[in-house]
GROMACS .gro file of C-alpha atoms in nm:
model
  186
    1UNK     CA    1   0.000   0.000   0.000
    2UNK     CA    2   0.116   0.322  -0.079
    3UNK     CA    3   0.154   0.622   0.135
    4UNK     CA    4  -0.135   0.873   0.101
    5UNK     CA    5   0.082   1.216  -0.038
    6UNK     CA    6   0.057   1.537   0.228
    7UNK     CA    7  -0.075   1.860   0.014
    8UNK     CA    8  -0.071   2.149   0.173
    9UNK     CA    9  -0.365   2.357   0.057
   10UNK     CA   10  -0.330   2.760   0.120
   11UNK     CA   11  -0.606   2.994   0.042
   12UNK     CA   12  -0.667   3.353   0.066
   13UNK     CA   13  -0.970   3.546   0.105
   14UNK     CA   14  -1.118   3.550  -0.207
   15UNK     CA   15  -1.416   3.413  -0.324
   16UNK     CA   16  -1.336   3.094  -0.456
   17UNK     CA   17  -1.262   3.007  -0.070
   18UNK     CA   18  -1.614   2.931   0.004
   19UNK     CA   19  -1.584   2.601  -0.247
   20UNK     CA   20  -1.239   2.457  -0.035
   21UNK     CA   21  -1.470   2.156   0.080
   22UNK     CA   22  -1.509   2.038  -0.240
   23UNK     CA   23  -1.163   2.111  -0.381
   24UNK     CA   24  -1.027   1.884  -0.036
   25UNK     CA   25  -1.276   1.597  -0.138
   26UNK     CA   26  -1.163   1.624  -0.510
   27UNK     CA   27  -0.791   1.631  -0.383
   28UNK     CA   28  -0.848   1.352  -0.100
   29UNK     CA   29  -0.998   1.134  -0.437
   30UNK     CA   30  -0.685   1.167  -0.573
   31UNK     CA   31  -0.464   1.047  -0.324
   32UNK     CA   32  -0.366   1.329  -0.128
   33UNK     CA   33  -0.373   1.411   0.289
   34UNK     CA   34  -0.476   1.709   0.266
   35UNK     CA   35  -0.364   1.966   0.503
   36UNK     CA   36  -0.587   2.359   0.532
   37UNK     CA   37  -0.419   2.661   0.598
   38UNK     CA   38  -0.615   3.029   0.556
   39UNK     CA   39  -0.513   3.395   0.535
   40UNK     CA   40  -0.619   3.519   0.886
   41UNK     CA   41  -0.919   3.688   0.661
   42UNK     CA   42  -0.998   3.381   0.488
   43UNK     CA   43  -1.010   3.218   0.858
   44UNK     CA   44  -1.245   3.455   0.946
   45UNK     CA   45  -1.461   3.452   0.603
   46UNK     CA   46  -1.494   3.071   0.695
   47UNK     CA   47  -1.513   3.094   1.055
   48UNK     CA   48  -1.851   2.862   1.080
   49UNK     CA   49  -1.713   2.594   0.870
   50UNK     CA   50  -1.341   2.568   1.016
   51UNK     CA   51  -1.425   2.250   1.254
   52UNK     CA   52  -1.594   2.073   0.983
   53UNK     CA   53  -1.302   2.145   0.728
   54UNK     CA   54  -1.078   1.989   1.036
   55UNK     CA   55  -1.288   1.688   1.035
   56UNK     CA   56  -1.322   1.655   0.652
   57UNK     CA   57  -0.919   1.694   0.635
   58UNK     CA   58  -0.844   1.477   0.939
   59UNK     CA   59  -0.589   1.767   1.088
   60UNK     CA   60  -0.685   2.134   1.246
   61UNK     CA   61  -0.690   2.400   1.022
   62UNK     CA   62  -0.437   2.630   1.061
   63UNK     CA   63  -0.429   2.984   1.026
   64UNK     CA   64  -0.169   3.093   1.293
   65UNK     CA   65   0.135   3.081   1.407
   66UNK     CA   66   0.210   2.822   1.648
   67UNK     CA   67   0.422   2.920   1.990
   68UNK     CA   68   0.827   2.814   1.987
   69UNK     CA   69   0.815   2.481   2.150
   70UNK     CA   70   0.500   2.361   2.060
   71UNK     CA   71   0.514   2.049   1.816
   72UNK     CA   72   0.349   2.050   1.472
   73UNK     CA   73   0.030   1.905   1.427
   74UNK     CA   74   0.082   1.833   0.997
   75UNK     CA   75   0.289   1.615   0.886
   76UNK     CA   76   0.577   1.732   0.646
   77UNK     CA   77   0.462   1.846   0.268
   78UNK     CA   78   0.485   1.679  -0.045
   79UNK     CA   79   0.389   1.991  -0.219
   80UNK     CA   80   0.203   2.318  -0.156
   81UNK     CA   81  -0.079   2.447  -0.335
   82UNK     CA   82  -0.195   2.784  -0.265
   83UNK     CA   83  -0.446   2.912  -0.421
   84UNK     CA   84  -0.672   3.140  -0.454
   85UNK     CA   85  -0.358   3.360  -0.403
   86UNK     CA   86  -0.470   3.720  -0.354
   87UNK     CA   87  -0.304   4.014  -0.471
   88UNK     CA   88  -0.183   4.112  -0.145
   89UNK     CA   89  -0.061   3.740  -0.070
   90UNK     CA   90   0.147   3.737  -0.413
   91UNK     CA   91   0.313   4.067  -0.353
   92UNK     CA   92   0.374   3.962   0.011
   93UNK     CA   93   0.523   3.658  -0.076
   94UNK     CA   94   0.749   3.746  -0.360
   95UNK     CA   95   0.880   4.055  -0.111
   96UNK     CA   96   0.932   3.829   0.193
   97UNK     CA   97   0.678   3.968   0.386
   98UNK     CA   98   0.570   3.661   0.634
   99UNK     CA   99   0.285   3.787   0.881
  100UNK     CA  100   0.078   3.571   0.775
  101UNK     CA  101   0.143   3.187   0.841
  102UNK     CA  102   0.062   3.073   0.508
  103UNK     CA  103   0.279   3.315   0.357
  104UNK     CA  104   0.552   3.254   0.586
  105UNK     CA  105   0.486   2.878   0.513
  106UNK     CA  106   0.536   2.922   0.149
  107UNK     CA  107   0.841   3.152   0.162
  108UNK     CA  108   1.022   2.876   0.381
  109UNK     CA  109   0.922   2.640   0.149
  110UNK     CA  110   1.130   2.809  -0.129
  111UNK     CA  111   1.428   2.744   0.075
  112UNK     CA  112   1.349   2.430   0.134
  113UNK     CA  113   1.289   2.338  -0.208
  114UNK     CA  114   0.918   2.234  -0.122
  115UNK     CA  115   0.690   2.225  -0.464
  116UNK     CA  116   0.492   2.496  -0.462
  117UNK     CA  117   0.201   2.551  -0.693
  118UNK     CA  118   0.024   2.903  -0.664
  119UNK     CA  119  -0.270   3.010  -0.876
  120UNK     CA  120  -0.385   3.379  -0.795
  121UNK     CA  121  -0.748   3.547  -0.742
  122UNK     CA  122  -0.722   3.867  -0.836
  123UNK     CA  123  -0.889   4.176  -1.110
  124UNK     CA  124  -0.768   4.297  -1.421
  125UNK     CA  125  -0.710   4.685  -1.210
  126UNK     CA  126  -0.534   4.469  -0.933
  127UNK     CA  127  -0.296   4.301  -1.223
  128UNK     CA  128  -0.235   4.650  -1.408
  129UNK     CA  129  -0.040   4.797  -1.040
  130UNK     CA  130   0.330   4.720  -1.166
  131UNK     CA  131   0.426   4.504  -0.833
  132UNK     CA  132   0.202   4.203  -0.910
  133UNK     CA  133   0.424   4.084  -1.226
  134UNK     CA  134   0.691   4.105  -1.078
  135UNK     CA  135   0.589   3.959  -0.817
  136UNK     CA  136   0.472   3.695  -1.021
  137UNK     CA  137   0.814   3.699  -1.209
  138UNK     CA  138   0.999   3.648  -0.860
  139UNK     CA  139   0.818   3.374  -0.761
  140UNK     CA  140   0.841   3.218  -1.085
  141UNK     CA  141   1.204   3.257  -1.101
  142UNK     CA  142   1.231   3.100  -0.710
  143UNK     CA  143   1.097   2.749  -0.909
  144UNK     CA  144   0.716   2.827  -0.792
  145UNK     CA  145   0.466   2.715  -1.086
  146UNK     CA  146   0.284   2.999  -1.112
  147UNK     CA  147  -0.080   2.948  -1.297
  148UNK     CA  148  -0.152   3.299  -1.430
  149UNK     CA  149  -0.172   3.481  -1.775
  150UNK     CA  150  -0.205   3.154  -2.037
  151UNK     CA  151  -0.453   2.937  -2.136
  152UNK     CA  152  -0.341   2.677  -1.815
  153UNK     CA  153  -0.347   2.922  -1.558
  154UNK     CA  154  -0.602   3.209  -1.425
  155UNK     CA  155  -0.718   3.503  -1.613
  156UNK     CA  156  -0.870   3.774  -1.373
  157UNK     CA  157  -1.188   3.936  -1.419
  158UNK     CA  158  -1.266   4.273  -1.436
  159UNK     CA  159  -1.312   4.473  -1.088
  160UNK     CA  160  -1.691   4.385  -0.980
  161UNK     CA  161  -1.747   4.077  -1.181
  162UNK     CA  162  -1.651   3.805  -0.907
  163UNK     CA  163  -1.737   3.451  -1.075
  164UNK     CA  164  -1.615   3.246  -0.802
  165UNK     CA  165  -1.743   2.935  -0.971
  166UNK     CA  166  -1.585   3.020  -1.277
  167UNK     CA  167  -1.226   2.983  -1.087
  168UNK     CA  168  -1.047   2.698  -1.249
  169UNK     CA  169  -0.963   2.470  -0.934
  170UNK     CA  170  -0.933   2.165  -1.153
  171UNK     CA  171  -0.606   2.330  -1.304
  172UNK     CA  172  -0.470   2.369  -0.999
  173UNK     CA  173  -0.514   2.021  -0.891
  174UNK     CA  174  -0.399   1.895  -1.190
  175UNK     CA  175  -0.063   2.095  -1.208
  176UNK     CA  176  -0.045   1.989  -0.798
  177UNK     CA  177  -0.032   1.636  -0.936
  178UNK     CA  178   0.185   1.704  -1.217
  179UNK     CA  179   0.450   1.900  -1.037
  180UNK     CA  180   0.493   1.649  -0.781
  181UNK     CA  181   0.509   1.360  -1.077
  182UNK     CA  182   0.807   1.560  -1.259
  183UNK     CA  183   1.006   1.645  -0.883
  184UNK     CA  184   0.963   1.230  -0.806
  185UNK     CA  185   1.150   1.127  -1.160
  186UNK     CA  186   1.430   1.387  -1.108
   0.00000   0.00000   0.00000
C-alpha cells in the first residue's frame, strides 16, 4: 500500500474560498492528505465551517502561528498548493513579507525546495499595479509554478465581476499532481 501524499492547501480570502470543501474531497480522491491553511481573513470569512473542514481533512486547520516549542500538528509536505492567491498574498510573498502563516509557510518552502504551486485570485485593475508581475516573475524565477496569464493558468476578471465558480480549481489540482510527478522522476 502506498503512502497517502501530504498537500498542503493555502487559500486567501477570495471568493473561490467558500468552495475549499469540495476542492479537499476532489484532492483527498486523488490520493492526497490534505492539510488547510487560511489567510487570517480567509479564517475569518470561513469561521462557521473551520471544525468541519478539520474533520473533513483529518488535521486542524491552521491559520496561525504556532508558539516556539510547541510540536506541529501536519505532517511534512509533499507539495504546496496555494491558491486562490490574492493580490496582497502574491506581492507579500514574492517581497518576503511573512505575517501571515501561510505566507511565511510558502516563503520557507522556497528554501526548502518544497513544490509549490500558486494560482492567484485577483482583477484585471489589481494586475495593471506594476508590483504584481513582478511579483509573479519572482516567484516564478524561485521554481514556484505559477498558474496565471495563459490558457493553463487564471485570467482575472474585471473589478466587480466576481465569478467564483468560474475559478479553475481543476487546473490547480492537476498541475499539484503534475508538479509532484516531474520532482519524483528527477
Amino acid at each position: 500500500m502506498t503512502m497517502p501524499r501530504t498537500l498542503y492547501l493555502f487559500c486567501s480570502a477570495a471568493p473561490p474560498v467558500f468552495d475549499v470543501a469540495g476542492v479537499i474531497e476532489a484532492a483527498q480522491a486523488d490520493g492526497w492528505d490534505v492539510c488547510l491553511g487560511l489567510t487570517p481573513t480567509a479564517a475569518r470569512w470561513l469561521d462557521g465551517s473551520l471544525d468541519g473542514l478539520a474533520a473533513l481533512t483529518g488535521h486542524p486547520v491552521r491559520f496561525d502561528y504556532k508558539l516556539p516549542g510547541q510540536p506541529d500538528v501536519w505532517p511534512e509536505p509533499d507539495l504546496i498548493l496555494f491558491a486562490p492567491a490574492t493580490f496582497n498574498s502574491v506581492n507579500a510573498w514574492a517581497l518576503g513579507l511573512t505575517n501571515s502563516f501561510v505566507v511565511g509557510v510558502v516563503a520557507e518552502g522556497i528554501g526548502k525546495g518544497i513544490p509549490i504551486v500558486a494560482m492567484p485570485c485577483v482583477n484585471a485593475a489589481h494586475v495593471r499595479h506594476p508590483a504584481f508581475e513582478r511579483s509573479v516573475e519572482t516567484l516564478r524565477e524561485a521554481g514556484v509554478t505559477v498558474l496565471y496569464g495563459d490558457e493553463d493558468g487564471f485570467v482575472p476578471n474585471q473589478p466587480g465581476e466576481g465569478r467564483p465558480e468560474g475559478y479553475p480549481w481543476h487546473l490547480a489540482l492537476t498541475a499539484a499532481a503534475r508538479v509532484l510527478r516531474v520532482t519524483h522522476a528527477r
